Coordinates of C-alpha atoms in Angstrom, one line a residue:
Chain D
M1 CA 0.0 0.0 0.0
S2 CA 1.2 3.5 -0.9
T3 CA 2.6 5.3 2.1
I4 CA 0.7 8.4 1.0
K5 CA -2.4 6.6 2.2
Y6 CA -1.2 7.1 5.7
A7 CA -1.1 11.0 5.4
N8 CA -4.3 11.4 7.5
A9 CA -3.2 8.8 10.1
V10 CA 0.3 10.2 10.5
A11 CA -0.9 13.8 10.9
A12 CA -3.4 12.7 13.6
I13 CA -0.7 10.8 15.4
R14 CA 1.6 13.8 15.3
A15 CA -1.1 15.9 16.9
M16 CA -1.6 13.1 19.6
E17 CA 2.2 13.0 20.3
N18 CA 1.8 16.3 22.0
S19 CA 0.0 14.7 24.9
L20 CA 2.7 12.1 25.5
L21 CA 4.7 12.8 28.7
S22 CA 8.0 14.6 28.4
R23 CA 11.1 14.3 30.5
S24 CA 10.1 17.3 32.7
D25 CA 6.7 15.7 33.2
L26 CA 8.4 12.5 34.4
D27 CA 10.6 14.5 36.7
Q28 CA 7.5 16.2 38.2
L29 CA 5.9 12.8 38.6
I30 CA 9.0 11.4 40.4
N31 CA 9.0 14.4 42.7
A32 CA 5.3 14.3 43.4
A33 CA 4.6 13.3 47.0
T34 CA 1.1 11.7 46.6
K35 CA -0.8 9.6 44.1
S36 CA -3.4 12.3 43.6
E37 CA -0.6 14.8 42.8
R38 CA 0.7 12.4 40.2
D39 CA -2.8 11.9 38.8
N40 CA -3.2 15.7 38.5
I41 CA 0.1 16.0 36.6
V42 CA -1.0 13.3 34.1
A43 CA -4.5 14.8 33.8
S44 CA -3.1 18.2 33.1
K45 CA -1.2 16.8 30.2
R46 CA -3.9 14.8 28.4
G47 CA -7.2 15.6 30.2
A48 CA -9.5 12.9 31.5
E49 CA -9.2 10.8 28.3
E50 CA -8.5 7.1 28.8
F51 CA -4.9 6.2 28.0
T52 CA -4.3 2.5 27.9
L53 CA -2.6 0.4 25.3
E54 CA -6.0 -0.9 24.2
S55 CA -7.3 2.6 23.7
V56 CA -4.2 3.6 21.8
W57 CA -4.5 0.6 19.6
E58 CA -8.1 1.4 18.9
I59 CA -7.2 4.9 17.9
I60 CA -4.4 3.7 15.6
R61 CA -6.7 1.2 14.1
G62 CA -9.3 3.9 13.5
Y63 CA -6.9 6.1 11.6
A64 CA -4.7 3.5 9.8
P65 CA -6.0 2.5 6.3
D66 CA -4.3 -0.9 6.7
C67 CA -3.4 -2.4 10.0
R68 CA -1.8 -5.7 8.8
E69 CA 1.7 -4.5 9.1
L70 CA 1.1 -3.0 12.6
E71 CA -0.5 -6.3 13.9
I72 CA 3.1 -7.5 14.4
L73 CA 3.2 -5.2 17.4
L74 CA 0.5 -7.4 19.1
Y75 CA 2.1 -10.8 18.4
K76 CA 3.6 -10.9 21.9
N77 CA 0.2 -10.4 23.4
D78 CA -1.3 -13.0 21.1
F79 CA 1.1 -15.7 22.1
H80 CA 0.8 -14.8 25.7
N81 CA -3.0 -15.2 25.4
L82 CA -2.5 -18.6 23.7
K83 CA -0.3 -19.7 26.6
A84 CA -2.9 -18.4 29.1
A85 CA -5.7 -20.2 27.4
L86 CA -3.8 -23.5 27.2
K87 CA -2.7 -23.4 30.9
S88 CA -6.3 -22.4 32.0
M89 CA -7.5 -25.4 30.1
I90 CA -5.1 -27.8 31.8
A91 CA -5.8 -26.2 35.2
G92 CA -9.6 -26.2 34.6
K93 CA -9.8 -22.4 35.2
E94 CA -11.5 -19.5 33.4
P95 CA -8.9 -17.8 31.2
Q96 CA -10.4 -14.4 30.9
G97 CA -8.5 -12.9 33.8
Y98 CA -5.2 -13.9 32.4
Y99 CA -5.6 -12.4 28.9
I100 CA -3.7 -9.3 27.8
R101 CA -5.2 -6.7 25.6
P102 CA -4.9 -5.4 22.9
T103 CA -4.6 -8.5 20.8
N104 CA -5.3 -9.7 17.3
L105 CA -7.2 -12.7 18.6
N106 CA -10.9 -13.1 19.2
L107 CA -10.5 -13.9 22.9
D108 CA -14.1 -15.2 23.2
A109 CA -13.4 -17.8 20.6
L110 CA -9.8 -18.7 21.6
Y111 CA -10.6 -21.0 24.5
P112 CA -13.5 -22.9 22.8
A113 CA -11.4 -23.3 19.6
L114 CA -8.5 -24.8 21.6
A115 CA -10.8 -27.0 23.7
A116 CA -12.4 -28.4 20.5
K117 CA -9.0 -28.6 18.8
E118 CA -10.5 -26.5 16.0
Y119 CA -7.2 -24.8 15.2
E120 CA -8.4 -23.6 11.8
Q121 CA -10.5 -21.1 13.6
L122 CA -7.4 -19.4 15.0
P123 CA -5.4 -16.8 13.0
E124 CA -2.7 -18.2 10.8
H125 CA 0.2 -16.9 12.8
I126 CA -0.7 -18.9 16.0
R127 CA -2.5 -21.9 14.4
D128 CA 0.4 -24.4 14.2
T129 CA 1.9 -23.3 17.5
A130 CA -1.5 -23.8 19.2
A131 CA -1.7 -27.4 18.0
E132 CA 2.0 -28.1 18.8
A133 CA 1.9 -26.5 22.3
Y134 CA -1.4 -28.2 23.2
E135 CA 0.1 -31.6 22.2
L136 CA 3.3 -30.9 24.1
L137 CA 1.5 -29.6 27.2
T138 CA -0.9 -32.5 27.4
R139 CA 1.8 -35.1 26.7
T140 CA 4.5 -33.8 29.1
L141 CA 2.5 -31.5 31.5
D142 CA 5.6 -29.3 31.4
G143 CA 4.3 -25.7 31.3
Q144 CA 7.8 -24.2 31.0
L145 CA 8.6 -26.2 27.9
A146 CA 5.2 -25.3 26.3
D147 CA 5.9 -21.6 27.2
S148 CA 9.3 -21.8 25.6
L149 CA 7.8 -23.3 22.5
A150 CA 5.2 -20.6 22.2
D151 CA 7.7 -17.8 22.9
T152 CA 10.1 -19.0 20.3
A153 CA 7.2 -19.4 17.8
C154 CA 6.1 -15.9 18.6
M155 CA 9.5 -14.5 17.6
R156 CA 9.6 -16.6 14.5
A157 CA 6.1 -15.4 13.6
M158 CA 7.1 -11.8 14.1
Q159 CA 10.2 -12.2 11.9
K160 CA 8.1 -14.0 9.2
A161 CA 5.3 -11.4 9.2
A162 CA 7.9 -8.5 9.2
E163 CA 9.7 -10.1 6.3
K164 CA 6.4 -10.5 4.4
S165 CA 5.4 -6.9 5.1
G166 CA 8.6 -5.6 3.5
S167 CA 8.8 -2.9 6.1
E168 CA 12.4 -2.2 7.2
F169 CA 11.1 -0.8 10.5
M170 CA 9.1 -3.9 11.3
K171 CA 12.0 -6.2 10.3
K172 CA 14.3 -4.3 12.7
Y173 CA 11.6 -4.4 15.4
A174 CA 11.2 -8.1 15.1
Q175 CA 14.9 -8.7 15.1
L176 CA 15.5 -6.5 18.2
T177 CA 12.6 -8.1 20.0
T178 CA 14.0 -11.5 19.2
V179 CA 17.6 -10.6 20.3
C180 CA 16.3 -9.3 23.6
A181 CA 14.2 -12.4 24.3
D182 CA 17.0 -14.7 23.2
I183 CA 19.6 -13.1 25.4
K184 CA 17.2 -13.2 28.4
T185 CA 16.3 -16.8 27.8
A186 CA 19.8 -18.0 27.2
Y187 CA 21.0 -16.2 30.3
R188 CA 18.2 -17.8 32.4
C189 CA 19.0 -21.3 30.9
S190 CA 22.7 -20.9 31.6
R191 CA 21.9 -19.9 35.2
M192 CA 19.5 -22.8 35.7
K193 CA 21.9 -25.2 33.9
K194 CA 19.2 -26.3 31.4
Q195 CA 19.9 -29.1 29.0
R196 CA 20.7 -28.5 25.3
S197 CA 17.3 -29.8 24.1
F198 CA 15.5 -27.3 26.3
I199 CA 17.7 -24.4 25.2
E200 CA 17.2 -25.3 21.6
T201 CA 13.5 -25.1 22.0
A202 CA 13.7 -21.8 24.0
V203 CA 16.0 -19.8 21.8
C204 CA 14.8 -18.5 18.4
G205 CA 17.8 -16.9 16.8
S206 CA 18.0 -14.1 14.3
D207 CA 20.3 -12.5 11.7
E208 CA 21.8 -10.4 14.5
L209 CA 22.4 -13.3 16.9
D210 CA 22.9 -16.8 15.6
R211 CA 20.9 -19.5 17.4
D212 CA 23.4 -22.3 17.5
S213 CA 26.2 -20.0 18.8
L214 CA 23.9 -18.7 21.5
V215 CA 22.9 -22.3 22.5
R216 CA 26.5 -23.4 22.7
A217 CA 27.5 -20.3 24.7
S218 CA 24.7 -20.8 27.2
L219 CA 25.7 -24.4 27.7
G220 CA 29.0 -23.0 29.0
G221 CA 27.3 -21.3 32.0
S222 CA 26.5 -17.6 32.5
E223 CA 30.2 -16.6 32.3
G224 CA 30.6 -18.3 29.0
L225 CA 27.4 -16.7 27.6
L226 CA 28.4 -13.2 28.8
S227 CA 31.9 -13.5 27.2
F228 CA 30.3 -14.7 24.0
L229 CA 28.0 -11.7 24.0
E230 CA 31.0 -9.4 24.7
N231 CA 32.3 -10.4 21.3
T232 CA 29.1 -9.6 19.4
S233 CA 27.5 -6.2 18.8
F234 CA 25.6 -6.7 22.1
G235 CA 28.5 -6.2 24.4
D236 CA 26.7 -3.3 26.2
A237 CA 23.8 -5.5 26.8
A238 CA 26.0 -8.3 28.2
R239 CA 27.7 -5.8 30.6
L240 CA 24.3 -4.6 31.8
L241 CA 23.0 -8.1 32.1
A242 CA 26.0 -9.0 34.3
E243 CA 25.2 -6.0 36.5
S244 CA 21.5 -6.7 36.9
P245 CA 18.6 -8.1 34.9
A246 CA 16.6 -4.9 35.6
K247 CA 19.3 -2.9 33.8
F248 CA 19.2 -5.3 30.8
E249 CA 15.4 -5.0 30.7
K250 CA 15.8 -1.2 30.5
W251 CA 18.3 -1.6 27.7
C252 CA 15.9 -3.8 25.8
D253 CA 13.1 -1.2 26.0
D254 CA 15.6 1.6 25.1
V255 CA 16.8 0.0 21.9
I256 CA 13.3 -0.5 20.8
M257 CA 12.6 3.2 21.5
E258 CA 15.8 4.2 19.6
L259 CA 14.2 2.3 16.6
A260 CA 10.9 4.2 17.2
E261 CA 12.8 7.5 17.1
T262 CA 13.8 6.8 13.5
A263 CA 10.1 7.1 12.6
R264 CA 9.8 10.6 14.1
M265 CA 11.2 12.1 10.9
E266 CA 8.8 10.2 8.6
A267 CA 5.9 12.1 7.2
F268 CA 4.1 9.2 5.6
G269 CA 3.8 5.4 6.1
A270 CA 2.9 3.1 8.9
D271 CA 6.2 3.5 10.9
P272 CA 5.1 6.7 12.8
L273 CA 2.0 4.8 13.9
A274 CA 4.0 1.9 15.2
A275 CA 6.4 4.3 16.9
Y276 CA 3.5 5.9 18.7
F277 CA 2.3 2.6 20.0
I278 CA 5.8 1.8 21.2
A279 CA 6.0 5.3 22.8
A280 CA 2.7 4.6 24.6
E281 CA 4.0 1.3 25.8
A282 CA 7.1 2.9 27.2
E283 CA 5.1 5.7 28.8
L284 CA 2.7 3.3 30.5
K285 CA 5.7 1.3 31.7
N286 CA 7.3 4.4 33.2
L287 CA 4.1 5.3 35.0
R288 CA 3.9 1.8 36.4
I289 CA 7.5 2.0 37.6
I290 CA 7.0 5.4 39.2
S291 CA 3.8 4.2 40.9
V292 CA 5.3 0.9 42.3
C293 CA 8.6 2.6 43.3
K294 CA 6.7 5.5 45.1
E295 CA 4.5 3.0 46.9
S296 CA 7.6 1.1 48.1
G297 CA 9.5 4.3 49.0
T298 CA 12.3 3.8 46.5
D299 CA 14.9 6.6 46.3
R300 CA 14.3 9.3 43.6
D301 CA 17.6 8.7 41.9
I302 CA 16.9 5.0 41.5
I303 CA 13.5 5.7 40.0
T304 CA 15.1 8.2 37.5
E305 CA 17.7 5.6 36.6
R306 CA 14.9 3.1 35.8
M307 CA 13.0 5.4 33.6
R308 CA 12.7 4.2 30.0
K309 CA 13.7 6.4 27.1
L310 CA 11.0 8.7 25.9
Y311 CA 9.8 9.3 22.3
V312 CA 9.1 13.0 22.7
Chain M
M1 CA -12.3 25.1 -38.0
T2 CA -8.7 24.5 -39.1
N3 CA -6.4 21.7 -37.9
G4 CA -4.1 24.4 -36.4
L5 CA -7.0 25.8 -34.4
V6 CA -7.9 22.3 -33.1
L7 CA -4.2 21.8 -31.9
A8 CA -4.2 25.2 -30.1
I9 CA -7.5 24.4 -28.4
L10 CA -6.2 21.0 -27.4
G11 CA -3.2 22.7 -25.9
A12 CA -5.4 25.1 -23.9
A13 CA -7.4 22.1 -22.7
L14 CA -4.3 20.2 -21.6
A15 CA -3.0 23.2 -19.6
A16 CA -6.2 23.4 -17.6
L17 CA -6.7 19.6 -17.4
L18 CA -3.2 18.4 -16.3
A19 CA -2.5 21.3 -13.9
G20 CA -6.0 20.9 -12.5
I21 CA -5.5 17.2 -11.9
G22 CA -2.2 17.9 -10.2
S23 CA -3.8 20.5 -7.9
A24 CA -6.7 18.3 -7.1
K25 CA -4.3 15.5 -6.1
G26 CA -2.1 17.8 -4.0
V27 CA -4.9 19.6 -2.3
G28 CA -6.6 16.3 -1.6
L29 CA -3.5 14.8 0.0
V30 CA -2.9 17.8 2.3
G31 CA -6.6 17.8 3.1
E32 CA -6.3 14.2 4.3
A33 CA -3.4 15.1 6.5
A34 CA -5.1 18.3 7.7
A35 CA -8.3 16.4 8.6
G36 CA -6.1 14.1 10.7
V37 CA -4.8 16.9 12.7
V38 CA -8.1 18.7 13.0
S39 CA -9.8 15.5 14.2
V40 CA -7.4 15.6 17.2
D41 CA -7.0 19.4 17.6
P42 CA -9.6 21.5 15.9
S43 CA -7.9 24.7 16.9
K44 CA -5.2 24.1 14.3
F45 CA -7.7 24.4 11.4
S46 CA -6.7 27.8 10.2
K47 CA -3.0 26.9 10.2
V48 CA -3.4 23.7 8.2
L49 CA -5.8 25.4 5.8
I50 CA -3.0 27.6 4.5
L51 CA -0.9 24.6 3.7
Q52 CA -3.8 22.9 2.0
L53 CA -4.3 25.9 -0.3
L54 CA -0.7 25.9 -1.6
P55 CA -0.9 23.1 -4.2
G56 CA -4.1 24.6 -5.5
T57 CA -2.3 27.4 -7.4
Q58 CA -1.1 25.2 -10.2
G59 CA -4.7 24.6 -11.2
L60 CA -5.2 28.4 -11.4
Y61 CA -2.0 28.8 -13.5
G62 CA -3.4 26.2 -15.9
L63 CA -6.7 28.0 -16.1
L64 CA -4.9 31.3 -16.6
T65 CA -2.8 29.8 -19.4
A66 CA -5.9 28.3 -21.1
I67 CA -7.8 31.6 -20.9
L68 CA -4.9 33.6 -22.3
M69 CA -4.4 31.1 -25.1
L70 CA -8.1 31.0 -26.0
S71 CA -8.2 34.8 -26.0
R72 CA -5.1 35.1 -28.2
I73 CA -6.5 32.7 -30.8
G74 CA -9.8 34.5 -30.7
V75 CA -12.0 31.6 -29.4
I76 CA -13.0 33.8 -26.5
G77 CA -14.7 36.7 -28.3
G78 CA -16.2 34.6 -31.0
N79 CA -13.7 35.5 -33.7
A80 CA -11.4 32.4 -33.9
A81 CA -8.3 32.8 -36.0
E82 CA -7.5 30.6 -39.0
L83 CA -4.4 29.0 -37.7
T84 CA -2.0 26.9 -39.8
V85 CA -0.8 23.5 -38.5
S86 CA 2.6 24.9 -37.5
Q87 CA 0.9 27.8 -35.6
G88 CA -1.4 25.3 -34.0
W89 CA 1.6 23.2 -32.9
G90 CA 3.2 26.3 -31.6
F91 CA 0.3 27.0 -29.3
F92 CA 0.1 23.3 -28.3
I93 CA 3.8 23.3 -27.3
A94 CA 3.3 26.7 -25.5
A95 CA 0.8 25.0 -23.2
L96 CA 3.0 22.1 -22.3
P97 CA 5.3 23.8 -19.7
I98 CA 2.5 24.7 -17.3
A99 CA 0.5 21.5 -18.1
V100 CA 3.3 19.1 -17.3
V101 CA 5.2 21.1 -14.6
G102 CA 1.8 22.1 -13.1
L103 CA 0.8 18.4 -12.8
I104 CA 4.0 17.2 -11.3
S105 CA 4.8 20.2 -9.0
A106 CA 1.3 20.2 -7.5
I107 CA 1.6 16.6 -6.5
F108 CA 5.0 17.1 -5.0
Q109 CA 3.9 20.3 -3.3
G110 CA 1.0 18.4 -1.8
K111 CA 3.5 15.9 -0.3
T112 CA 5.6 18.6 1.1
A113 CA 2.7 20.5 2.5
A114 CA 1.3 17.3 4.0
A115 CA 4.6 16.8 5.7
G116 CA 4.3 20.5 6.8
V117 CA 1.0 19.6 8.4
G118 CA 3.0 17.3 10.7
I119 CA 5.2 20.2 11.7
T120 CA 2.0 22.2 12.5
A121 CA 0.6 19.4 14.5
K122 CA 3.7 19.0 16.7
K123 CA 5.1 22.5 16.8
P124 CA 2.4 25.0 15.7
E125 CA 4.8 27.9 16.3
H126 CA 7.0 26.6 13.4
N127 CA 4.0 26.5 10.9
G128 CA 5.7 29.1 8.8
K129 CA 8.6 26.9 8.0
G130 CA 6.3 24.2 6.6
I131 CA 4.7 26.9 4.4
I132 CA 8.1 28.2 3.2
M133 CA 9.3 24.6 2.3
S134 CA 6.1 24.0 0.3
A135 CA 6.3 27.4 -1.4
M136 CA 9.7 26.5 -2.7
V137 CA 8.1 23.9 -5.0
E138 CA 5.8 26.7 -6.3
T139 CA 8.8 28.4 -7.9
Y140 CA 9.0 25.9 -10.7
A141 CA 5.3 26.1 -11.5
I142 CA 5.7 29.9 -11.7
L143 CA 8.7 29.5 -14.1
A144 CA 6.6 27.2 -16.2
L145 CA 3.7 29.6 -16.3
L146 CA 6.1 32.4 -17.3
V147 CA 7.5 30.3 -20.2
S148 CA 4.0 29.3 -21.4
I149 CA 2.8 33.0 -21.4
L150 CA 5.9 34.2 -23.2
L151 CA 5.4 31.5 -25.8
I152 CA 1.7 32.3 -26.3
Y153 CA 2.4 36.0 -26.9
N154 CA 5.3 35.4 -29.2
I155 CA 3.7 33.2 -31.8
N156 CA 2.9 35.2 -34.9
I157 CA -0.7 34.8 -36.0

């Protein structure tokens, strides 16, 4: 689709970007003493309008002439919801409370489709994984293994969809998301001394970080993995991961935001819409961190250190 | 009606037609972007309206060229000249600069102005910069108009 088709959507998104929180707003929030003070600061920025990822997605969907390319942004939620539905089925619980929104899936139809093994009712990108994970989970009752399978399938589906879309932005987004997930998984596996077969299921691999090398490195323990990463273009990430997983998580969010920043100069196309969604995600995460840290009495400097990069 | 006159009238029609199509495309594109901004912030209507008007000028230049040409060959006024084929070609070619440049520059000006709408959305105080950048594209439409007019008035009838 011609990028010119997005002229209306991009202009509307540009106007909406004005209501995203700036660095000075975050500083005010960090310095605010009470929750009501924080609520007032946020309300003064964007009024009483609801600001959740679901509402942001609905807005983007309303403006975008074609959402197919942007749906990749929700794949993580889709696969989370698949895992939630499968586990609820095994545990005999209602899955609704475990679902994450926004999602590309029809959540009312997900559980019944899985229960009836009618996988063809599911969207193409999760169909095969749903069947495979269901079979694995019922056969082994190993939730962790089924989770790993779904997580890896999610990354593969993102890469495949991004490749199909032809969007460089989405390709890079899928690759960075995969790299972050792979490093995190490989590190956990190395710490827990997981077996090769498990690590091979759990690590996806990408053009940026080869799967086999990552599996081999994580079999050598966390030290081996970190020294392997030091020799890749993710040396910074390795150093942060060695310091603390929280710092690595921040690095992951920040590299995605750096990618989003490249779309700030684009006047047309779907990239600015995707960037706005990423910006909203980061902002909501920052608000959550501030809220939790304030409740637990965390020092201001530590809260500032944990703040994710902003889009505006 | 001579073949020469038909060629001249065809030229006049092309000038109005192609430049008009370009302007319609350009204005439409900026209109889409402007509507996006106004749907979120209606107070920016007047600022984005200026940007939307900019690609509309090529259509006017095409119309002006067509009127001047029709007037020169006497179609307006009811006393059409008996033009030879070479004179007809002369008028036809005279219409081409504004017809072609008008079509292309209006579309590109529309794209630039639509990007300028983004500036207005984010930084309304820098609206003027978006207007200047779009106006730069106009230069070439004006040059084409000038060439078309010079040609029209320098063909011997």
